[in-house]
mmCIF file of C-alpha atoms in Angstrom:
data_model
loop_
_atom_site.group_PDB
_atom_site.id
_atom_site.type_symbol
_atom_site.label_atom_id
_atom_site.label_comp_id
_atom_site.label_asym_id
_atom_site.label_seq_id
_atom_site.Cartn_x
_atom_site.Cartn_y
_atom_site.Cartn_z
ATOM 1 C CA MET A 44 -26.366 -0.035 -19.342
ATOM 2 C CA THR A 45 -26.849 0.492 -23.051
ATOM 3 C CA THR A 46 -23.456 1.829 -23.860
ATOM 4 C CA GLN A 47 -20.999 -0.883 -25.269
ATOM 5 C CA VAL A 48 -17.242 -0.837 -24.437
ATOM 6 C CA THR A 49 -15.570 -3.430 -26.821
ATOM 7 C CA GLY A 50 -18.748 -5.602 -26.572
ATOM 8 C CA SER A 51 -18.909 -5.463 -22.976
ATOM 9 C CA PRO A 52 -21.718 -3.437 -20.889
ATOM 10 C CA LYS A 53 -20.408 -0.613 -18.904
ATOM 11 C CA ALA A 54 -20.710 -0.716 -15.164
ATOM 12 C CA LEU A 55 -23.670 1.371 -13.685
ATOM 13 C CA VAL A 56 -21.175 3.828 -11.427
ATOM 14 C CA THR A 57 -23.142 6.161 -8.779
ATOM 15 C CA GLN A 58 -22.270 8.123 -6.002
ATOM 16 C CA PRO A 59 -24.631 7.782 -2.866
ATOM 17 C CA SER A 60 -22.703 10.368 -0.969
ATOM 18 C CA GLU A 61 -19.397 12.199 -1.390
ATOM 19 C CA ARG A 62 -17.324 9.482 0.193
ATOM 20 C CA GLU A 63 -19.098 6.699 -1.739
ATOM 21 C CA VAL A 64 -18.929 5.281 -5.219
ATOM 22 C CA ARG A 65 -21.381 2.446 -5.899
ATOM 23 C CA ILE A 66 -20.904 -0.016 -8.692
ATOM 24 C CA GLU A 67 -23.292 -2.389 -10.282
ATOM 25 C CA ARG A 68 -22.393 -5.211 -13.097
ATOM 26 C CA ILE A 69 -24.392 -8.181 -14.463
ATOM 27 C CA PHE A 70 -22.011 -10.838 -15.503
ATOM 28 C CA ASN A 71 -23.583 -13.606 -18.007
ATOM 29 C CA ALA A 72 -22.509 -16.702 -15.693
ATOM 30 C CA PRO A 73 -24.146 -18.414 -12.280
ATOM 31 C CA ARG A 74 -22.647 -16.996 -8.970
ATOM 32 C CA GLU A 75 -20.483 -20.125 -8.189
ATOM 33 C CA ARG A 76 -18.541 -19.263 -11.624
ATOM 34 C CA VAL A 77 -18.559 -15.464 -10.828
ATOM 35 C CA TRP A 78 -17.132 -15.871 -7.196
ATOM 36 C CA LYS A 79 -14.373 -18.411 -8.356
ATOM 37 C CA ALA A 80 -13.263 -15.899 -10.691
ATOM 38 C CA LEU A 81 -13.217 -13.304 -8.140
ATOM 39 C CA THR A 82 -11.306 -15.430 -5.477
ATOM 40 C CA ASP A 83 -9.048 -18.180 -7.145
ATOM 41 C CA PRO A 84 -5.446 -16.339 -7.399
ATOM 42 C CA THR A 85 -5.104 -18.176 -10.852
ATOM 43 C CA LEU A 86 -8.273 -16.927 -12.337
ATOM 44 C CA VAL A 87 -7.721 -13.450 -10.690
ATOM 45 C CA ALA A 88 -4.320 -13.095 -12.500
ATOM 46 C CA GLN A 89 -6.362 -13.916 -15.918
ATOM 47 C CA TRP A 90 -8.275 -10.794 -15.782
ATOM 48 C CA TRP A 91 -7.389 -7.990 -12.995
ATOM 49 C CA GLY A 92 -4.747 -6.725 -15.032
ATOM 50 C CA ARG A 93 -7.130 -5.971 -18.190
ATOM 51 C CA GLY A 94 -4.532 -7.655 -20.518
ATOM 52 C CA ASN A 95 -1.446 -6.632 -18.475
ATOM 53 C CA LYS A 96 0.632 -9.192 -16.656
ATOM 54 C CA LEU A 97 -0.445 -9.545 -13.159
ATOM 55 C CA VAL A 98 1.535 -11.080 -10.244
ATOM 56 C CA VAL A 99 -0.794 -12.036 -7.485
ATOM 57 C CA GLU A 100 1.608 -11.797 -4.641
ATOM 58 C CA ARG A 101 -0.601 -12.440 -1.767
ATOM 59 C CA MET A 102 -4.136 -13.547 -1.775
ATOM 60 C CA ASP A 103 -5.573 -15.053 1.505
ATOM 61 C CA VAL A 104 -9.295 -15.000 1.202
ATOM 62 C CA GLN A 105 -10.235 -15.012 4.736
ATOM 63 C CA ARG A 106 -11.036 -12.477 7.392
ATOM 64 C CA GLY A 107 -7.636 -10.866 8.201
ATOM 65 C CA GLY A 108 -6.061 -12.024 5.266
ATOM 66 C CA HIS A 109 -3.807 -9.740 3.156
ATOM 67 C CA TRP A 110 -4.003 -9.649 -0.485
ATOM 68 C CA ARG A 111 -1.237 -8.039 -2.748
ATOM 69 C CA PHE A 112 -1.144 -7.776 -6.864
ATOM 70 C CA VAL A 113 1.558 -5.980 -9.152
ATOM 71 C CA GLU A 114 0.552 -4.885 -12.660
ATOM 72 C CA HIS A 115 3.004 -4.728 -15.051
ATOM 73 C CA SER A 116 1.661 -2.298 -17.557
ATOM 74 C CA PRO A 117 3.688 -0.632 -20.414
ATOM 75 C CA ASP A 118 3.808 2.626 -18.312
ATOM 76 C CA GLY A 119 5.320 0.671 -15.266
ATOM 77 C CA THR A 120 4.771 -1.538 -12.216
ATOM 78 C CA HIS A 121 1.903 -0.811 -10.123
ATOM 79 C CA GLY A 122 1.331 -2.647 -6.842
ATOM 80 C CA PHE A 123 -2.105 -2.757 -4.888
ATOM 81 C CA GLU A 124 -2.963 -4.462 -1.654
ATOM 82 C CA GLY A 125 -5.194 -4.695 1.121
ATOM 83 C CA ARG A 126 -7.015 -6.830 3.567
ATOM 84 C CA TYR A 127 -9.957 -8.998 3.774
ATOM 85 C CA ARG A 128 -12.526 -7.517 6.526
ATOM 86 C CA GLU A 129 -15.037 -10.322 6.176
ATOM 87 C CA VAL A 130 -15.704 -13.040 3.705
ATOM 88 C CA LYS A 131 -19.013 -14.953 3.023
ATOM 89 C CA PRO A 132 -18.778 -17.484 0.215
ATOM 90 C CA MET A 133 -20.482 -17.017 -2.845
ATOM 91 C CA GLU A 134 -22.308 -13.574 -1.233
ATOM 92 C CA ARG A 135 -20.039 -10.967 -0.019
ATOM 93 C CA ILE A 136 -16.437 -9.962 0.344
ATOM 94 C CA GLU A 137 -15.718 -6.909 2.511
ATOM 95 C CA GLN A 138 -12.014 -5.516 1.929
ATOM 96 C CA THR A 139 -9.569 -2.605 2.304
ATOM 97 C CA PHE A 140 -7.805 -1.692 -1.183
ATOM 98 C CA GLU A 141 -4.922 0.677 -1.600
ATOM 99 C CA TRP A 142 -2.687 1.779 -4.422
ATOM 100 C CA ASP A 143 1.241 2.034 -3.816
ATOM 101 C CA GLY A 144 1.438 5.472 -5.500
ATOM 102 C CA THR A 145 -1.249 6.892 -2.914
ATOM 103 C CA PRO A 146 0.577 4.694 0.020
ATOM 104 C CA GLY A 147 -2.125 4.532 3.201
ATOM 105 C CA HIS A 148 -5.021 6.018 1.280
ATOM 106 C CA VAL A 149 -7.588 3.277 2.058
ATOM 107 C CA VAL A 150 -10.646 2.461 0.653
ATOM 108 C CA VAL A 151 -13.263 -0.016 2.050
ATOM 109 C CA GLU A 152 -14.757 -2.123 -0.594
ATOM 110 C CA THR A 153 -17.995 -4.017 0.147
ATOM 111 C CA MET A 154 -18.689 -6.400 -2.812
ATOM 112 C CA THR A 155 -22.018 -8.508 -3.039
ATOM 113 C CA LEU A 156 -23.071 -11.211 -5.491
ATOM 114 C CA GLU A 157 -26.870 -12.022 -6.430
ATOM 115 C CA ASP A 158 -27.776 -14.813 -8.111
ATOM 116 C CA LEU A 159 -30.375 -13.681 -10.604
ATOM 117 C CA GLY A 160 -31.799 -17.250 -11.427
ATOM 118 C CA ASP A 161 -31.171 -17.110 -14.934
ATOM 119 C CA GLY A 162 -27.670 -18.185 -15.039
ATOM 120 C CA ARG A 163 -26.721 -14.307 -14.896
ATOM 121 C CA THR A 164 -25.151 -12.764 -11.467
ATOM 122 C CA LYS A 165 -25.510 -9.240 -10.336
ATOM 123 C CA LEU A 166 -22.310 -7.760 -8.700
ATOM 124 C CA VAL A 167 -22.594 -4.734 -6.341
ATOM 125 C CA ASN A 168 -19.497 -3.010 -4.972
ATOM 126 C CA VAL A 169 -19.598 0.017 -2.561
ATOM 127 C CA SER A 170 -16.598 1.690 -2.122
ATOM 128 C CA LEU A 171 -16.429 4.042 1.169
ATOM 129 C CA PHE A 172 -13.401 6.415 0.692
ATOM 130 C CA HIS A 173 -11.500 7.798 3.806
ATOM 131 C CA THR A 174 -12.014 11.197 2.257
ATOM 132 C CA ALA A 175 -14.165 12.979 -0.228
ATOM 133 C CA GLU A 176 -10.530 14.140 -1.600
ATOM 134 C CA ASP A 177 -9.694 10.502 -1.890
ATOM 135 C CA LEU A 178 -12.601 9.874 -3.692
ATOM 136 C CA GLN A 179 -11.986 12.653 -6.097
ATOM 137 C CA GLY A 180 -8.574 11.572 -6.721
ATOM 138 C CA MET A 181 -9.393 7.682 -7.564
ATOM 139 C CA VAL A 182 -12.386 8.963 -9.731
ATOM 140 C CA GLY A 183 -9.991 11.660 -11.408
ATOM 141 C CA ALA A 184 -7.546 8.669 -12.226
ATOM 142 C CA GLY A 185 -9.722 6.816 -14.137
ATOM 143 C CA MET A 186 -11.377 4.473 -11.786
ATOM 144 C CA GLU A 187 -14.332 4.057 -14.266
ATOM 145 C CA GLN A 188 -12.383 3.424 -17.474
ATOM 146 C CA GLY A 189 -10.017 0.896 -15.530
ATOM 147 C CA LEU A 190 -12.894 -0.800 -13.913
ATOM 148 C CA ASN A 191 -14.737 -1.580 -17.233
ATOM 149 C CA GLN A 192 -12.006 -2.805 -18.736
ATOM 150 C CA SER A 193 -11.137 -5.275 -15.848
ATOM 151 C CA TYR A 194 -14.885 -6.386 -16.169
ATOM 152 C CA ALA A 195 -15.049 -6.759 -19.809
ATOM 153 C CA ALA A 196 -11.867 -9.108 -19.483
ATOM 154 C CA LEU A 197 -13.881 -10.975 -16.652
ATOM 155 C CA ASP A 198 -16.635 -11.106 -19.097
ATOM 156 C CA LYS A 199 -14.152 -13.153 -21.535
ATOM 157 C CA LEU A 200 -13.149 -15.610 -18.944
ATOM 158 C CA LEU A 201 -16.417 -16.353 -17.850
ATOM 159 C CA ALA A 202 -17.347 -16.905 -21.329
ATOM 160 C CA ARG A 203 -14.792 -19.457 -21.734
ATOM 161 C CA PRO A 204 -15.731 -23.133 -21.622
ATOM 162 C CA ASN A 205 -15.974 -24.746 -18.207
ATOM 163 C CA MET B 78 -2.160 17.406 32.649
ATOM 164 C CA THR B 79 -2.097 17.667 36.369
ATOM 165 C CA THR B 80 -3.560 14.250 37.032
ATOM 166 C CA GLN B 81 -0.659 11.734 37.498
ATOM 167 C CA VAL B 82 -0.463 8.284 36.322
ATOM 168 C CA THR B 83 2.245 6.131 37.834
ATOM 169 C CA GLY B 84 4.479 9.431 37.895
ATOM 170 C CA SER B 85 3.515 10.492 34.338
ATOM 171 C CA PRO B 86 1.446 12.925 32.833
ATOM 172 C CA LYS B 87 -2.027 11.959 31.199
ATOM 173 C CA ALA B 88 -2.456 12.623 27.625
ATOM 174 C CA LEU B 89 -4.589 15.464 26.796
ATOM 175 C CA VAL B 90 -7.257 13.563 24.671
ATOM 176 C CA THR B 91 -10.310 15.512 22.819
ATOM 177 C CA GLN B 92 -12.358 14.604 20.182
ATOM 178 C CA PRO B 93 -12.785 17.233 17.366
ATOM 179 C CA SER B 94 -15.298 15.218 15.363
ATOM 180 C CA GLU B 95 -17.302 12.089 15.425
ATOM 181 C CA ARG B 96 -14.555 10.550 13.367
ATOM 182 C CA GLU B 97 -11.352 12.394 14.915
ATOM 183 C CA VAL B 98 -9.514 11.995 18.514
ATOM 184 C CA ARG B 99 -6.532 14.330 18.810
ATOM 185 C CA ILE B 100 -3.785 13.448 21.626
ATOM 186 C CA GLU B 101 -1.391 16.166 22.877
ATOM 187 C CA ARG B 102 1.683 14.958 25.531
ATOM 188 C CA ILE B 103 4.863 16.753 26.260
ATOM 189 C CA PHE B 104 7.796 14.912 26.813
ATOM 190 C CA ASN B 105 10.868 15.909 28.921
ATOM 191 C CA ALA B 106 13.522 15.418 25.956
ATOM 192 C CA PRO B 107 14.523 17.404 23.044
ATOM 193 C CA ARG B 108 13.024 16.653 19.627
ATOM 194 C CA GLU B 109 15.383 14.903 17.934
ATOM 195 C CA ARG B 110 15.484 12.122 21.208
ATOM 196 C CA VAL B 111 12.010 11.751 21.103
ATOM 197 C CA TRP B 112 11.917 11.385 17.287
ATOM 198 C CA LYS B 113 14.418 8.531 17.461
ATOM 199 C CA ALA B 114 12.281 6.623 20.335
ATOM 200 C CA LEU B 115 9.325 6.768 18.054
ATOM 201 C CA THR B 116 11.264 5.749 14.654
ATOM 202 C CA ASP B 117 14.245 3.235 15.576
ATOM 203 C CA PRO B 118 13.148 -0.114 15.599
ATOM 204 C CA THR B 119 15.292 -1.485 18.850
ATOM 205 C CA LEU B 120 13.978 1.863 20.885
ATOM 206 C CA VAL B 121 10.352 1.316 19.993
ATOM 207 C CA ALA B 122 10.452 -2.495 21.047
ATOM 208 C CA GLN B 123 11.536 -1.243 24.318
ATOM 209 C CA TRP B 124 8.364 1.235 25.138
ATOM 210 C CA TRP B 125 5.470 0.402 22.955
ATOM 211 C CA GLY B 126 4.180 -2.529 24.206
ATOM 212 C CA ARG B 127 4.134 -0.878 27.838
ATOM 213 C CA GLY B 128 6.082 -3.708 29.507
ATOM 214 C CA ASN B 129 4.839 -6.177 27.428
ATOM 215 C CA LYS B 130 7.467 -8.040 24.871
ATOM 216 C CA LEU B 131 7.108 -5.902 21.459
ATOM 217 C CA VAL B 132 8.510 -8.035 18.334
ATOM 218 C CA VAL B 133 8.809 -5.077 15.437
ATOM 219 C CA GLU B 134 8.374 -7.617 12.217
ATOM 220 C CA ARG B 135 8.514 -4.287 9.845
ATOM 221 C CA MET B 136 9.128 -1.052 10.067
ATOM 222 C CA ASP B 137 10.844 0.924 7.116
ATOM 223 C CA VAL B 138 9.885 4.399 8.067
ATOM 224 C CA GLN B 139 9.625 6.144 4.630
ATOM 225 C CA ARG B 140 6.470 7.184 2.241
ATOM 226 C CA GLY B 141 4.874 3.930 1.174
ATOM 227 C CA GLY B 142 7.039 1.788 3.980
ATOM 228 C CA HIS B 143 5.195 -0.865 5.908
ATOM 229 C CA TRP B 144 4.956 -1.270 9.641
ATOM 230 C CA ARG B 145 3.796 -4.421 11.828
ATOM 231 C CA PHE B 146 4.367 -4.868 15.510
ATOM 232 C CA VAL B 147 3.423 -8.053 17.364
ATOM 233 C CA GLU B 148 2.812 -7.709 21.141
ATOM 234 C CA HIS B 149 2.994 -10.386 23.427
ATOM 235 C CA SER B 150 0.774 -9.748 26.309
ATOM 236 C CA PRO B 151 -0.368 -11.903 29.444
ATOM 237 C CA ASP B 152 -3.931 -12.560 27.437
ATOM 238 C CA GLY B 153 -2.451 -13.213 24.160
ATOM 239 C CA THR B 154 -0.767 -12.078 21.079
ATOM 240 C CA HIS B 155 -2.179 -8.918 19.169
ATOM 241 C CA GLY B 156 -0.745 -7.870 15.834
ATOM 242 C CA PHE B 157 -0.890 -4.383 14.735
ATOM 243 C CA GLU B 158 0.133 -3.067 11.379
ATOM 244 C CA GLY B 159 -0.260 0.183 8.884
ATOM 245 C CA ARG B 160 1.808 2.146 6.044
ATOM 246 C CA TYR B 161 3.650 5.309 5.973
ATOM 247 C CA ARG B 162 1.783 7.584 4.150
ATOM 248 C CA GLU B 163 4.356 10.586 4.739
ATOM 249 C CA VAL B 164 7.601 11.127 6.860
ATOM 250 C CA LYS B 165 9.094 14.322 7.199
ATOM 251 C CA PRO B 166 12.421 13.815 9.864
ATOM 252 C CA MET B 167 11.933 15.312 13.194
ATOM 253 C CA GLU B 168 8.366 17.112 12.345
ATOM 254 C CA ARG B 169 5.734 14.462 10.971
ATOM 255 C CA ILE B 170 4.674 11.352 10.389
ATOM 256 C CA GLU B 171 1.502 10.201 8.665
ATOM 257 C CA GLN B 172 0.223 6.424 8.659
ATOM 258 C CA THR B 173 -2.056 3.974 8.771
ATOM 259 C CA PHE B 174 -2.958 1.708 11.604
ATOM 260 C CA GLU B 175 -5.087 -1.454 12.368
ATOM 261 C CA TRP B 176 -4.983 -4.018 14.884
ATOM 262 C CA ASP B 177 -5.498 -7.540 13.810
ATOM 263 C CA GLY B 178 -8.685 -7.814 15.821
ATOM 264 C CA THR B 179 -10.377 -5.562 13.682
ATOM 265 C CA PRO B 180 -8.686 -6.170 10.288
ATOM 266 C CA GLY B 181 -9.310 -3.438 7.696
ATOM 267 C CA HIS B 182 -10.674 -0.923 10.049
ATOM 268 C CA VAL B 183 -8.059 1.514 9.177
ATOM 269 C CA VAL B 184 -7.326 4.736 11.287
ATOM 270 C CA VAL B 185 -4.994 7.648 9.316
ATOM 271 C CA GLU B 186 -2.671 9.154 12.121
ATOM 272 C CA THR B 187 -0.993 11.941 11.718
ATOM 273 C CA MET B 188 1.804 12.739 14.432
ATOM 274 C CA THR B 189 3.840 16.072 14.584
ATOM 275 C CA LEU B 190 6.343 16.771 17.101
ATOM 276 C CA GLU B 191 6.978 20.681 18.181
ATOM 277 C CA ASP B 192 10.616 21.734 19.808
ATOM 278 C CA LEU B 193 9.337 23.756 22.927
ATOM 279 C CA GLY B 194 12.806 25.247 23.083
ATOM 280 C CA ASP B 195 13.625 24.245 26.943
ATOM 281 C CA GLY B 196 14.436 20.716 26.295
ATOM 282 C CA ARG B 197 11.062 19.511 26.001
ATOM 283 C CA THR B 198 9.029 18.329 22.815
ATOM 284 C CA LYS B 199 4.985 18.400 22.377
ATOM 285 C CA LEU B 200 3.816 15.238 20.370
ATOM 286 C CA VAL B 201 0.114 16.093 18.858
ATOM 287 C CA ASN B 202 -1.522 13.018 17.171
ATOM 288 C CA VAL B 203 -4.633 13.379 15.376
ATOM 289 C CA SER B 204 -6.376 10.175 14.225
ATOM 290 C CA LEU B 205 -8.822 9.952 11.530
ATOM 291 C CA PHE B 206 -10.988 6.800 11.750
ATOM 292 C CA HIS B 207 -12.763 5.706 8.718
ATOM 293 C CA THR B 208 -16.122 5.785 10.688
ATOM 294 C CA ALA B 209 -17.659 7.212 13.872
ATOM 295 C CA GLU B 210 -18.387 3.284 14.684
ATOM 296 C CA ASP B 211 -14.440 2.765 14.396
ATOM 297 C CA LEU B 212 -13.908 5.297 16.825
ATOM 298 C CA GLN B 213 -16.354 4.460 19.302
ATOM 299 C CA GLY B 214 -14.698 0.711 19.440
ATOM 300 C CA MET B 215 -11.274 2.103 19.834
ATOM 301 C CA VAL B 216 -12.223 4.500 22.475
ATOM 302 C CA GLY B 217 -14.547 1.290 24.055
ATOM 303 C CA ALA B 218 -11.369 -0.812 23.773
ATOM 304 C CA GLY B 219 -9.410 1.257 26.131
ATOM 305 C CA MET B 220 -7.406 3.202 23.782
ATOM 306 C CA GLU B 221 -6.677 5.822 25.958
ATOM 307 C CA GLN B 222 -5.475 3.824 28.902
ATOM 308 C CA GLY B 223 -3.068 2.108 26.327
ATOM 309 C CA LEU B 224 -2.049 5.191 25.164
ATOM 310 C CA ASN B 225 -1.030 6.305 28.658
ATOM 311 C CA GLN B 226 0.891 3.222 29.362
ATOM 312 C CA SER B 227 2.807 3.768 26.248
ATOM 313 C CA TYR B 228 3.387 7.174 26.809
ATOM 314 C CA ALA B 229 4.516 6.547 30.358
ATOM 315 C CA ALA B 230 6.910 3.623 29.135
ATOM 316 C CA LEU B 231 8.381 6.358 26.579
ATOM 317 C CA ASP B 232 9.003 8.690 29.433
ATOM 318 C CA LYS B 233 11.294 5.930 31.313
ATOM 319 C CA LEU B 234 13.124 5.558 28.227
ATOM 320 C CA LEU B 235 13.712 9.164 27.275
ATOM 321 C CA ALA B 236 14.940 9.587 31.290
ATOM 322 C CA ARG B 237 18.010 7.008 30.688
ATOM 323 C CA PRO B 238 21.120 8.837 30.277
ATOM 324 C CA ASN B 239 22.147 8.860 26.323
#
């Protein structure tokens, strides 16, 4: 957690099994504020795209609800979508994730937020891929770099005055 | 394949691994006719619901396309949906499948059709569940019975004059 990327800490990324990637990242903001940045479509549009324009087409944050984001980057338009399996406000979101480029290759993501009690929040995200090959494909496509860019953009959003 | 259910053969169902269910079923119709019954929304609406009203809300049979069916049964309304991963006309469909009752619990189904050369067609479908628990849940929910009812309805459709 000491390497710096544009002033932001890198996420701690590990691989607990051949189908799982675990991500851990601390944010300098209270849990309620992090939760809101993760679940309010207007705020998500401001950081998820890592500086690229992001259109939140659907985002119904409740069990069974769908989400779909379209990122407009210099190299083209990229759609991402999924569905909420479970939502426990402030604490936990379990959802599916897929990229239009590999349709039907679905990842199950379980994200939890822990209040560290000092105005900081620990986010842990475990991605369970459908197959080991799906995991290799996503890691090879630069998953970790994209993630760190998104989290750096989220840091900036969280640092803004309320 | 000798046990009869309302005049139709039962599908041969096996479990190659703790995450996979394999289904094999022969239909008394040429492959082109079976393919059409599986991919034409108007025809699908006539057999998939096993006698219940089925509304085909989306069915874009091509790579990346979505499908969504809503079955109106005596015990309520059930939505099913997924996305096509790969479509090879007459031969193969790879798609995802999930039921609204367990949102985000996604199954990857690979269906192939084999022309048996005597006016019959063999359908093989392999379902790869995300976890062994997901498989147990679906099997426990009566997957095999529902499947045989759907295939019996498909037999009837295929037996109609062209």
